[in-house]
């Protein structure tokens, strides 16, 4: 497998300015202190794509790249945008492209490129150079991560000073950066990537939901079933939603979940050809929305609407838009009491599943805002949340990666992307924790504690399980403080011996109790980095209370 990385525009300042960790997540605040290169509008072909801005930076594992264009495009199709990388900064080696001697080139619209090794040129795909691109939807802004390690006649590592150019290969196409000097970039080392924070154990006192595309009945298929079973057991969810289980009913799924979790009182239902909900909470009603399933759950006396969606795949924008229009109309009518569900005021609302949101960004906007495209067929627009605001999209990162991707297929020409979503009504739901279970890049210790194998997630499906932890909140109630609010990490969680509590906020007291309320640890002598020896503690669940100047935070921890 070959991997590599990208670079671009430069200025010597880039080599000395510190910056935030870049996360590939469609949020660009982390680029604010990275040098920005602006490109004149209209300096390329009238028939091509026009670059307007460019940024590049790196950590010890990845090169990160952000690009802006004048017009909205879909980067994985229908364009001639290339990235060219001169890994030795020598114009006399490699292939001359955009004024540099490129050892690596990649055309995003064609989803393939080349590596030059001496006089040999080999075709490469995204997995050979570790490309991840977001958004997977159309946009004017894209950010990329590429691995600094790749293979060309042996393992190679992008280091030192390199040259990069991004070019539209249509006749007269735009190039960024424009000047040769700005195409140089010197990598900065000793900068290990800081990964997003989340907990493998459920956070809070609410419910955990696992959303999963089982990939053509994979839960029942040899070569996929055992891997999926292990992930079901490890995630210990209260609600499981599945798509792409076609030939087996929800009762068959329940039998497997009972075996793996040891819990027996599951309710279950199916709608459409492949959507299923398995729930610890009673399922009061369910119906079909053009192949997608709508389910009403009784969550501790509160009705909760969960829509499990599996939208059309590929470039079928028209069909996807029609289905999301119907989903938006269904939520509108359920809130108004105009369909069979007749939601109570402030009932929590979730839309989850494999949305296949690849193509026009308008489909995601309809799901979040309720802005229906075909009003003649599906009626007026209506904001889906009870306070008249859009639904919120959970942002799960793949465990072990600084990337918010939910779909990874090394054998596909398409880049890893964000296809699976959970949208929720934040007026009545508080998201306490979220991640995608990506076993391939997890720490060995975490795999061992959770009973998982390294290849489980990739060999089970090309979709990752999406995990979301929620608590129901009273409207207008101020939510409880979280570890993120006080800039604090508690890790590893679960633990087997040592527990670390690192904080950028002043902590006045740490109190740890077991489930019976007995104090097992108390300290008022707190530093920014604290290590607690839990070796002698019994296995089980513990509550960590942190008293800070911002308020009190309680975190659940498990000891094996």
Coordinates of C-alpha atoms in Angstrom, one line a residue:
X1 CA 0.0 0.0 0.0
X2 CA 1.4 3.4 -0.9
X3 CA 0.8 6.6 1.1
X4 CA 1.9 10.2 0.7
X5 CA 1.3 13.7 1.2
X6 CA 0.5 17.0 -0.2
X7 CA 2.0 20.4 0.1
X8 CA 1.7 23.7 -1.5
X9 CA 2.2 27.3 -1.3
X10 CA 4.7 28.5 1.2
X11 CA 6.3 31.3 2.9
X12 CA 9.1 30.9 5.3
X13 CA 6.7 32.1 8.1
X14 CA 4.9 28.8 7.8
X15 CA 7.9 27.0 9.2
X16 CA 7.9 28.9 12.5
X17 CA 4.2 29.8 13.2
X18 CA 2.5 27.3 15.6
X19 CA -1.1 26.4 14.8
X20 CA -4.0 24.4 16.0
X21 CA -4.4 20.8 15.2
X22 CA -6.1 20.5 11.8
X23 CA -9.1 18.2 11.8
X24 CA -10.7 17.1 8.5
X25 CA -14.3 17.9 9.5
X26 CA -15.8 20.7 7.3
X27 CA -15.1 23.2 10.1
X28 CA -12.4 25.7 9.2
X29 CA -11.6 27.6 12.4
X30 CA -8.6 25.5 13.0
X31 CA -7.0 27.1 9.9
X32 CA -7.2 30.6 11.2
X33 CA -3.5 30.8 12.2
X34 CA -2.2 29.0 9.1
X35 CA -0.8 31.3 6.4
X36 CA -3.4 32.0 3.7
X37 CA -2.5 32.4 0.1
X38 CA -5.1 34.3 -2.0
X39 CA -5.4 33.8 -5.8
X40 CA -6.8 36.4 -8.2
X41 CA -10.3 35.7 -9.4
X42 CA -10.6 35.0 -13.1
X43 CA -6.9 34.3 -13.8
X44 CA -7.6 30.9 -15.4
X45 CA -9.7 29.5 -18.2
X46 CA -13.3 30.6 -18.6
X47 CA -14.2 26.9 -18.9
X48 CA -12.3 25.6 -15.9
X49 CA -12.3 25.9 -12.1
X50 CA -11.0 29.1 -10.6
X51 CA -8.9 28.8 -7.3
X52 CA -9.3 31.7 -4.9
X53 CA -7.4 30.6 -1.8
X54 CA -5.0 28.0 -0.5
X55 CA -3.4 26.9 2.8
X56 CA -1.1 24.1 3.8
X57 CA 0.3 22.8 7.0
X58 CA 1.5 19.5 8.5
X59 CA 1.9 17.3 11.6
X60 CA 4.2 14.3 12.0
X61 CA 1.8 12.0 10.2
X62 CA -0.2 14.1 7.7
X63 CA 0.0 17.0 5.4
X64 CA -3.2 19.2 5.5
X65 CA -4.5 21.2 2.6
X66 CA -7.4 23.7 2.3
X67 CA -8.5 25.1 -1.0
X68 CA -11.2 27.6 -2.0
X69 CA -12.8 28.0 -5.4
X70 CA -14.9 30.6 -7.0
X71 CA -17.7 28.2 -7.9
X72 CA -19.3 25.2 -6.1
X73 CA -18.1 21.8 -7.4
X74 CA -18.1 18.2 -6.5
X75 CA -14.4 17.4 -6.1
X76 CA -14.6 13.7 -6.7
X77 CA -16.3 14.0 -10.1
X78 CA -16.5 16.2 -13.2
X79 CA -13.3 18.3 -12.8
X80 CA -9.7 18.3 -13.9
X81 CA -8.2 19.6 -10.7
X82 CA -4.7 18.0 -10.0
X83 CA -2.3 18.2 -7.1
X84 CA 1.4 17.9 -8.1
X85 CA 4.1 17.2 -5.5
X86 CA 7.8 17.5 -6.0
X87 CA 9.0 15.4 -3.1
X88 CA 12.7 16.3 -3.5
X89 CA 12.2 19.9 -4.6
X90 CA 14.2 19.1 -7.8
X91 CA 12.7 20.2 -11.1
X92 CA 15.1 17.9 -12.9
X93 CA 13.5 14.8 -11.5
X94 CA 9.9 13.7 -11.8
X95 CA 7.4 14.8 -14.4
X96 CA 7.3 18.5 -15.3
X97 CA 3.9 19.7 -14.3
X98 CA 2.9 23.3 -13.3
X99 CA 6.5 24.3 -13.3
X100 CA 7.7 21.6 -10.8
X101 CA 9.3 18.2 -11.2
X102 CA 6.4 16.1 -9.7
X103 CA 7.1 12.7 -8.3
X104 CA 3.4 12.5 -7.4
X105 CA 0.3 13.7 -9.2
X106 CA -3.3 13.1 -8.5
X107 CA -6.4 14.2 -10.4
X108 CA -9.4 14.5 -8.1
X109 CA -12.1 14.3 -10.7
X110 CA -10.7 11.2 -12.2
X111 CA -9.8 9.7 -8.7
X112 CA -6.4 8.5 -9.8
X113 CA -2.9 9.7 -10.3
X114 CA 0.7 8.7 -10.7
X115 CA 3.9 8.1 -8.8
X116 CA 7.2 8.5 -10.6
X117 CA 10.2 6.4 -9.4
X118 CA 13.2 7.0 -11.6
X119 CA 12.1 6.4 -15.1
X120 CA 9.1 4.3 -14.1
X121 CA 5.6 5.8 -13.7
X122 CA 2.9 3.9 -11.9
X123 CA -0.8 4.6 -11.6
X124 CA -2.1 5.2 -8.1
X125 CA -5.5 5.6 -6.3
X126 CA -6.5 7.4 -3.1
X127 CA -5.4 4.6 -0.8
X128 CA -1.9 4.6 -2.2
X129 CA -1.3 8.1 -0.9
X130 CA -3.8 8.2 1.9
X131 CA -6.1 10.9 0.6
X132 CA -9.1 12.0 2.7
X133 CA -11.3 14.8 1.4
X134 CA -14.3 16.6 3.0
X135 CA -16.9 17.5 2.4
X136 CA -18.1 14.6 0.3
X137 CA -20.8 17.0 -1.0
X138 CA -20.6 19.9 -3.4
X139 CA -18.8 22.9 -2.0
X140 CA -16.6 25.9 -2.7
X141 CA -14.2 24.9 0.1
X142 CA -12.5 21.6 0.6
X143 CA -9.9 20.3 3.0
X144 CA -7.6 17.3 2.5
X145 CA -5.3 15.1 4.6
X146 CA -2.6 13.0 2.9
X147 CA -0.2 10.6 4.6
X148 CA 3.4 11.7 4.6
X149 CA 4.4 8.0 4.1
X150 CA 4.0 6.4 0.7
X151 CA 5.6 3.6 -1.4
X152 CA 7.8 4.0 -4.5
X153 CA 10.5 1.4 -4.9
X154 CA 10.4 1.2 -1.1
X155 CA 8.9 3.1 1.7
X156 CA 9.2 6.9 1.3
X157 CA 8.6 9.7 3.8
X158 CA 7.7 13.3 2.8
X159 CA 10.2 15.5 4.7
X160 CA 12.2 18.7 4.4
X161 CA 11.4 21.2 1.7
X162 CA 9.1 20.2 -1.1
X163 CA 7.2 22.0 -3.9
X164 CA 3.5 21.7 -4.7
X165 CA 1.2 23.1 -7.3
X166 CA -2.6 22.7 -7.7
X167 CA -3.7 23.0 -11.3
X168 CA -6.8 22.8 -13.4
X169 CA -5.7 20.7 -16.4
X170 CA -8.2 22.1 -18.8
X171 CA -6.6 24.3 -21.5
X172 CA -5.4 27.5 -19.9
X173 CA -6.5 26.3 -16.5
X174 CA -5.8 28.1 -13.2
X175 CA -2.7 27.3 -11.1
X176 CA -2.2 27.9 -7.4
X177 CA 0.2 29.2 -6.2
X178 CA 1.1 31.4 -9.1
X179 CA 4.8 32.0 -8.3
X180 CA 7.6 29.4 -8.1
X181 CA 8.7 30.7 -4.7
X182 CA 5.2 30.3 -3.2
X183 CA 5.2 26.6 -4.3
X184 CA 7.8 25.7 -1.7
X185 CA 6.9 24.4 1.7
X186 CA 9.2 23.2 4.5
X187 CA 7.6 20.6 6.8
X188 CA 7.8 21.1 10.5
X189 CA 8.4 18.0 12.6
X190 CA 7.9 17.1 16.3
X191 CA 4.2 17.8 16.0
X192 CA 2.3 14.7 16.8
X193 CA -1.4 14.8 15.8
X194 CA -3.8 15.6 18.6
X195 CA -6.9 13.4 18.1
X196 CA -10.5 14.4 18.9
X197 CA -11.7 13.5 22.3
X198 CA -14.5 11.0 22.9
X199 CA -15.3 8.0 25.2
X200 CA -15.8 4.4 24.1
X201 CA -18.1 4.0 27.1
X202 CA -21.5 5.8 27.2
X203 CA -21.3 9.3 28.5
X204 CA -24.2 10.6 30.6
X205 CA -27.4 9.1 32.0
X206 CA -29.3 9.0 28.8
X207 CA -29.2 6.5 25.9
X208 CA -26.6 5.3 23.4
X209 CA -27.5 4.7 19.8
X210 CA -25.5 2.8 17.3
X211 CA -26.2 3.4 13.6
X212 CA -24.8 0.9 11.1
X213 CA -24.9 -0.1 7.5
X214 CA -24.4 -3.9 7.8
X215 CA -23.5 -4.2 4.1
X216 CA -25.7 -6.7 2.3
X217 CA -26.8 -8.7 5.3
X218 CA -23.3 -8.8 6.7
X219 CA -24.5 -9.5 10.2
X220 CA -25.5 -12.9 8.9
X221 CA -22.7 -13.5 6.4
X222 CA -19.6 -15.6 7.0
X223 CA -16.5 -13.3 7.0
X224 CA -18.5 -10.3 8.4
X225 CA -20.8 -11.7 11.1
X226 CA -18.2 -12.3 13.9
X227 CA -16.7 -8.9 13.4
X228 CA -20.1 -7.2 13.5
X229 CA -21.1 -9.2 16.6
X230 CA -17.9 -8.0 18.4
X231 CA -18.7 -4.4 17.6
X232 CA -22.3 -4.7 18.8
X233 CA -21.1 -6.2 22.1
X234 CA -18.4 -3.6 22.6
X235 CA -20.6 -0.6 22.0
X236 CA -23.3 -1.8 24.4
X237 CA -25.9 0.5 22.9
X238 CA -29.5 1.0 24.1
X239 CA -30.8 1.5 20.5
X240 CA -29.4 -0.2 17.4
X241 CA -30.4 1.0 14.0
X242 CA -29.5 -1.0 10.9
X243 CA -29.8 -0.6 7.1
X244 CA -28.8 -3.1 4.3
X245 CA -30.2 -6.1 6.1
X246 CA -32.6 -7.3 3.4
X247 CA -33.2 -11.0 3.8
X248 CA -33.6 -11.2 7.6
X249 CA -36.2 -9.7 9.8
X250 CA -35.7 -7.6 13.0
X251 CA -36.5 -10.7 15.1
X252 CA -33.4 -12.5 13.7
X253 CA -31.3 -9.4 14.5
X254 CA -32.6 -9.4 18.1
X255 CA -31.5 -13.0 18.5
X256 CA -27.9 -12.0 17.7
X257 CA -28.0 -8.9 19.9
X258 CA -29.3 -11.0 22.9
X259 CA -26.5 -13.4 22.4
X260 CA -23.8 -10.7 22.4
X261 CA -25.2 -8.3 25.0
X262 CA -26.8 -10.7 27.5
X263 CA -29.8 -8.4 27.6
X264 CA -33.0 -10.1 26.6
X265 CA -35.9 -7.5 26.8
X266 CA -35.4 -5.9 23.4
X267 CA -38.2 -4.5 21.3
X268 CA -37.8 -4.5 17.5
X269 CA -39.4 -3.4 14.2
X270 CA -38.6 -3.1 10.5
X271 CA -39.8 -0.8 7.7
X272 CA -39.0 -0.6 4.0
X273 CA -36.8 -3.2 2.5
X274 CA -33.9 -2.9 4.9
X275 CA -34.3 -0.5 7.9
X276 CA -34.5 -1.9 11.4
X277 CA -34.6 -0.6 15.0
X278 CA -33.7 -2.8 18.0
X279 CA -34.5 -1.0 21.2
X280 CA -34.4 -1.4 25.0
X281 CA -37.4 1.0 25.0
X282 CA -40.8 0.1 23.7
X283 CA -41.5 0.8 20.0
X284 CA -45.0 2.2 20.0
X285 CA -45.5 2.7 16.2
X286 CA -43.7 2.6 12.9
X287 CA -44.3 3.4 9.3
X288 CA -42.7 3.7 5.9
X289 CA -41.5 6.9 4.3
X290 CA -40.7 6.0 0.7
X291 CA -38.5 3.1 1.8
X292 CA -37.1 4.8 4.9
X293 CA -38.5 3.9 8.3
X294 CA -40.1 6.2 11.0
X295 CA -40.3 4.8 14.5
X296 CA -41.9 6.1 17.7
X297 CA -40.1 5.0 20.8
X298 CA -41.4 5.3 24.4
X299 CA -38.2 6.6 26.1
X300 CA -39.0 6.5 29.8
X301 CA -42.4 8.0 29.3
X302 CA -41.4 10.4 26.5
X303 CA -42.3 9.8 22.9
X304 CA -39.2 10.0 20.6
X305 CA -39.3 10.0 16.8
X306 CA -36.4 8.1 15.1
X307 CA -36.3 8.1 11.3
X308 CA -33.9 5.5 9.9
X309 CA -32.9 6.5 6.4
X310 CA -31.1 4.7 3.6
X311 CA -31.1 7.1 0.7
X312 CA -30.2 6.2 -3.0
X313 CA -26.5 5.8 -3.6
X314 CA -24.2 7.3 -6.3
X315 CA -24.9 10.3 -8.4
X316 CA -28.7 10.0 -8.1
X317 CA -29.3 13.5 -6.7
X318 CA -32.8 13.7 -8.0
X319 CA -34.1 10.6 -6.2
X320 CA -32.2 11.5 -3.0
X321 CA -33.7 15.0 -3.0
X322 CA -37.2 13.5 -3.5
X323 CA -36.7 11.2 -0.5
X324 CA -35.4 14.0 1.8
X325 CA -38.2 16.2 0.8
X326 CA -40.7 13.5 1.9
X327 CA -38.8 13.1 5.2
X328 CA -38.9 16.8 5.9
X329 CA -42.7 16.9 5.0
X330 CA -43.3 13.9 7.3
X331 CA -41.6 15.6 10.3
X332 CA -43.6 18.8 9.6
X333 CA -46.9 16.9 9.5
X334 CA -46.1 14.8 12.6
X335 CA -45.4 18.0 14.6
X336 CA -48.7 19.5 13.3
X337 CA -50.7 16.3 14.1
X338 CA -51.5 15.8 10.4
X339 CA -50.2 12.2 10.1
X340 CA -50.5 9.0 12.1
X341 CA -47.7 9.9 14.5
X342 CA -49.1 13.2 15.9
X343 CA -46.0 14.1 17.9
X344 CA -46.4 15.6 21.3
X345 CA -44.8 19.1 21.7
X346 CA -41.1 18.9 22.3
X347 CA -40.8 15.2 21.4
X348 CA -37.2 14.5 20.6
X349 CA -36.5 14.0 16.9
X350 CA -33.6 12.1 15.3
X351 CA -32.8 11.2 11.6
X352 CA -30.1 8.6 11.3
X353 CA -28.6 6.1 8.9
X354 CA -26.6 5.8 5.7
X355 CA -27.7 9.0 3.9
X356 CA -25.4 8.5 0.9
X357 CA -25.0 12.2 0.9
X358 CA -22.6 12.3 -2.0
X359 CA -23.4 15.0 -4.6
X360 CA -25.5 18.2 -4.2
X361 CA -25.2 19.7 -0.7
X362 CA -28.9 20.8 -1.0
X363 CA -30.0 17.4 0.3
X364 CA -28.3 17.8 3.6
X365 CA -29.7 21.3 3.9
X366 CA -33.3 20.0 3.4
X367 CA -32.8 17.5 6.2
X368 CA -31.4 20.0 8.6
X369 CA -33.6 23.1 7.7
X370 CA -36.8 21.6 6.4
X371 CA -36.4 23.6 3.2
X372 CA -38.3 21.4 0.7
X373 CA -37.3 21.7 -3.0
X374 CA -40.5 20.4 -4.5
X375 CA -43.1 22.3 -2.6
X376 CA -45.8 21.6 -5.2
X377 CA -45.6 17.9 -4.4
X378 CA -44.6 17.9 -0.7
X379 CA -46.0 21.1 0.7
X380 CA -44.5 24.1 2.5
X381 CA -41.2 24.4 4.2
X382 CA -41.1 24.0 8.0
X383 CA -38.2 24.2 10.5
X384 CA -37.9 20.7 12.0
X385 CA -36.8 21.6 15.5
X386 CA -39.4 22.7 18.0
X387 CA -37.8 26.1 18.6
X388 CA -38.0 27.0 14.9
X389 CA -34.3 26.2 14.2
X390 CA -32.6 23.5 12.1
X391 CA -31.7 20.1 13.3
X392 CA -28.1 19.7 14.4
X393 CA -25.7 17.2 12.8
X394 CA -23.6 15.1 15.1
X395 CA -19.9 15.2 14.1
X396 CA -18.3 11.8 14.8
X397 CA -14.6 11.3 14.2
X398 CA -13.3 7.9 13.2
X399 CA -11.4 6.5 16.2
X400 CA -7.7 6.9 15.8
X401 CA -7.9 9.5 13.0
X402 CA -8.2 13.3 12.8
X403 CA -11.0 12.8 10.2
X404 CA -14.8 12.9 10.5
X405 CA -15.3 10.1 8.0
X406 CA -17.9 7.3 8.3
X407 CA -17.1 5.4 5.1
X408 CA -13.8 3.8 4.2
X409 CA -13.2 1.5 1.3
X410 CA -9.6 1.0 0.2
X411 CA -10.7 -0.9 -2.9
X412 CA -13.1 1.8 -4.2
X413 CA -11.9 4.6 -6.4
X414 CA -13.9 7.0 -4.1
X415 CA -12.1 8.7 -1.2
X416 CA -13.1 8.0 2.4
X417 CA -16.1 10.2 3.1
X418 CA -18.9 11.3 5.4
X419 CA -22.0 9.3 4.2
X420 CA -23.6 8.3 7.5
X421 CA -25.3 10.9 9.6
X422 CA -27.3 11.5 12.8
X423 CA -29.3 14.7 12.9
X424 CA -31.1 15.6 16.1
X425 CA -33.3 18.2 17.7
X426 CA -31.0 20.1 20.1
X427 CA -34.0 21.8 21.7
X428 CA -34.7 18.6 23.6
X429 CA -31.6 16.5 23.1
X430 CA -28.1 17.0 24.4
X431 CA -25.3 15.1 22.5
X432 CA -22.9 14.0 25.2
X433 CA -20.5 11.9 23.1
X434 CA -20.1 10.7 19.5
X435 CA -17.5 8.8 17.4
X436 CA -17.2 6.2 14.6
X437 CA -15.8 2.9 15.6
X438 CA -12.7 2.5 13.4
X439 CA -10.8 -0.5 14.8
X440 CA -8.0 -0.3 12.2
X441 CA -6.4 2.8 13.8
X442 CA -7.2 2.3 17.5
X443 CA -4.7 1.7 20.2
X444 CA -3.9 -1.9 21.1
X445 CA -4.9 -1.3 24.7
X446 CA -8.4 0.0 23.7
X447 CA -8.9 -3.0 21.3
X448 CA -8.0 -5.4 24.1
X449 CA -10.3 -3.8 26.7
X450 CA -13.2 -3.7 24.3
X451 CA -12.7 -7.2 23.0
X452 CA -12.1 -6.1 19.4
X453 CA -9.7 -7.2 16.7
X454 CA -7.8 -4.6 14.6
X455 CA -9.5 -5.5 11.3
X456 CA -13.0 -5.8 12.6
X457 CA -14.5 -2.5 11.3
X458 CA -13.0 -2.7 7.8
X459 CA -13.6 -6.4 7.2
X460 CA -17.2 -6.2 8.5
X461 CA -18.4 -3.3 6.2
X462 CA -17.2 -0.3 4.3
X463 CA -19.3 1.8 6.7
X464 CA -18.2 2.4 10.3
X465 CA -20.6 2.1 13.2
X466 CA -21.7 5.6 14.2
X467 CA -22.1 6.0 18.0
X468 CA -24.1 8.8 19.6
X469 CA -24.9 9.3 23.3
X470 CA -27.8 11.6 24.2
X471 CA -29.6 12.9 27.2
X472 CA -33.1 14.4 27.0
X473 CA -33.2 17.9 28.3
X474 CA -36.0 20.2 29.3
X475 CA -36.4 23.0 26.7
X476 CA -34.5 26.1 27.7
X477 CA -32.6 24.2 30.5
X478 CA -28.9 25.0 30.6
X479 CA -27.1 21.8 29.9
X480 CA -24.6 20.3 32.4
X481 CA -20.9 21.1 32.0
X482 CA -18.8 18.5 30.1
X483 CA -15.1 17.7 30.1
X484 CA -14.8 19.6 26.9
X485 CA -16.3 22.7 28.6
X486 CA -13.5 22.7 31.2
X487 CA -10.7 21.7 28.7
X488 CA -10.1 18.4 30.5
X489 CA -9.1 14.9 29.4
X490 CA -9.8 11.7 31.5
X491 CA -8.0 8.8 29.9
X492 CA -7.7 5.9 29.2
X493 CA -11.4 5.1 29.7
X494 CA -11.8 2.2 30.3
X495 CA -8.6 1.7 32.3
X496 CA -6.8 -1.3 33.8
X497 CA -4.4 0.4 36.1
X498 CA -3.4 4.1 35.7
X499 CA -6.0 6.9 35.2
X500 CA -4.8 10.3 33.9
X501 CA -6.7 13.6 34.4
X502 CA -5.1 16.5 32.4
X503 CA -6.8 19.9 32.5
X504 CA -6.2 23.4 31.3
X505 CA -8.8 24.6 33.8
X506 CA -8.0 25.0 37.5
X507 CA -9.5 22.0 39.4
X508 CA -9.9 22.4 43.1
X509 CA -11.0 18.8 43.9
X510 CA -11.2 15.3 42.5
X511 CA -13.6 12.8 44.1
X512 CA -14.0 9.3 42.7
X513 CA -16.8 7.0 44.0
X514 CA -17.9 3.5 43.1
X515 CA -21.6 2.7 42.2
X516 CA -22.4 2.3 45.9
X517 CA -21.3 5.8 46.7
X518 CA -18.1 4.7 48.5
X519 CA -15.2 7.2 48.0
X520 CA -12.2 5.4 46.5
X521 CA -10.1 8.5 45.8
X522 CA -10.2 12.1 47.0
X523 CA -7.6 14.8 46.5
X524 CA -7.5 18.6 46.8
X525 CA -3.8 18.7 45.7
X526 CA -4.4 19.0 42.0
X527 CA -2.0 19.9 39.2
X528 CA -2.5 20.3 35.4
X529 CA -1.5 16.7 34.9
X530 CA -2.6 14.1 37.4
X531 CA -2.0 10.3 37.5
X532 CA -4.2 8.1 39.7
X533 CA -3.3 4.4 40.5
X534 CA -6.5 2.4 40.0
X535 CA -4.7 -1.0 40.0
X536 CA -6.3 -2.2 43.3
X537 CA -9.8 -1.0 42.5
X538 CA -12.4 -3.6 41.8
X539 CA -13.7 -4.0 38.2
X540 CA -16.8 -1.9 37.6
X541 CA -18.2 1.6 37.0
X542 CA -16.9 4.6 38.9
X543 CA -18.0 8.3 39.0
X544 CA -15.4 11.0 38.8
X545 CA -16.4 14.4 40.1
X546 CA -14.2 17.3 39.2
X547 CA -14.8 20.6 41.1
X548 CA -13.6 23.6 39.0
X549 CA -13.9 27.3 38.9
X550 CA -16.4 26.9 36.1
X551 CA -18.5 24.4 38.0
X552 CA -18.8 20.7 38.7
X553 CA -18.4 18.0 36.1
X554 CA -19.2 14.3 36.7
X555 CA -17.7 11.7 34.4
X556 CA -18.4 7.9 34.3
X557 CA -15.3 5.7 34.2
X558 CA -14.9 1.9 33.9
X559 CA -12.2 -0.2 35.5
X560 CA -11.3 -3.6 34.1

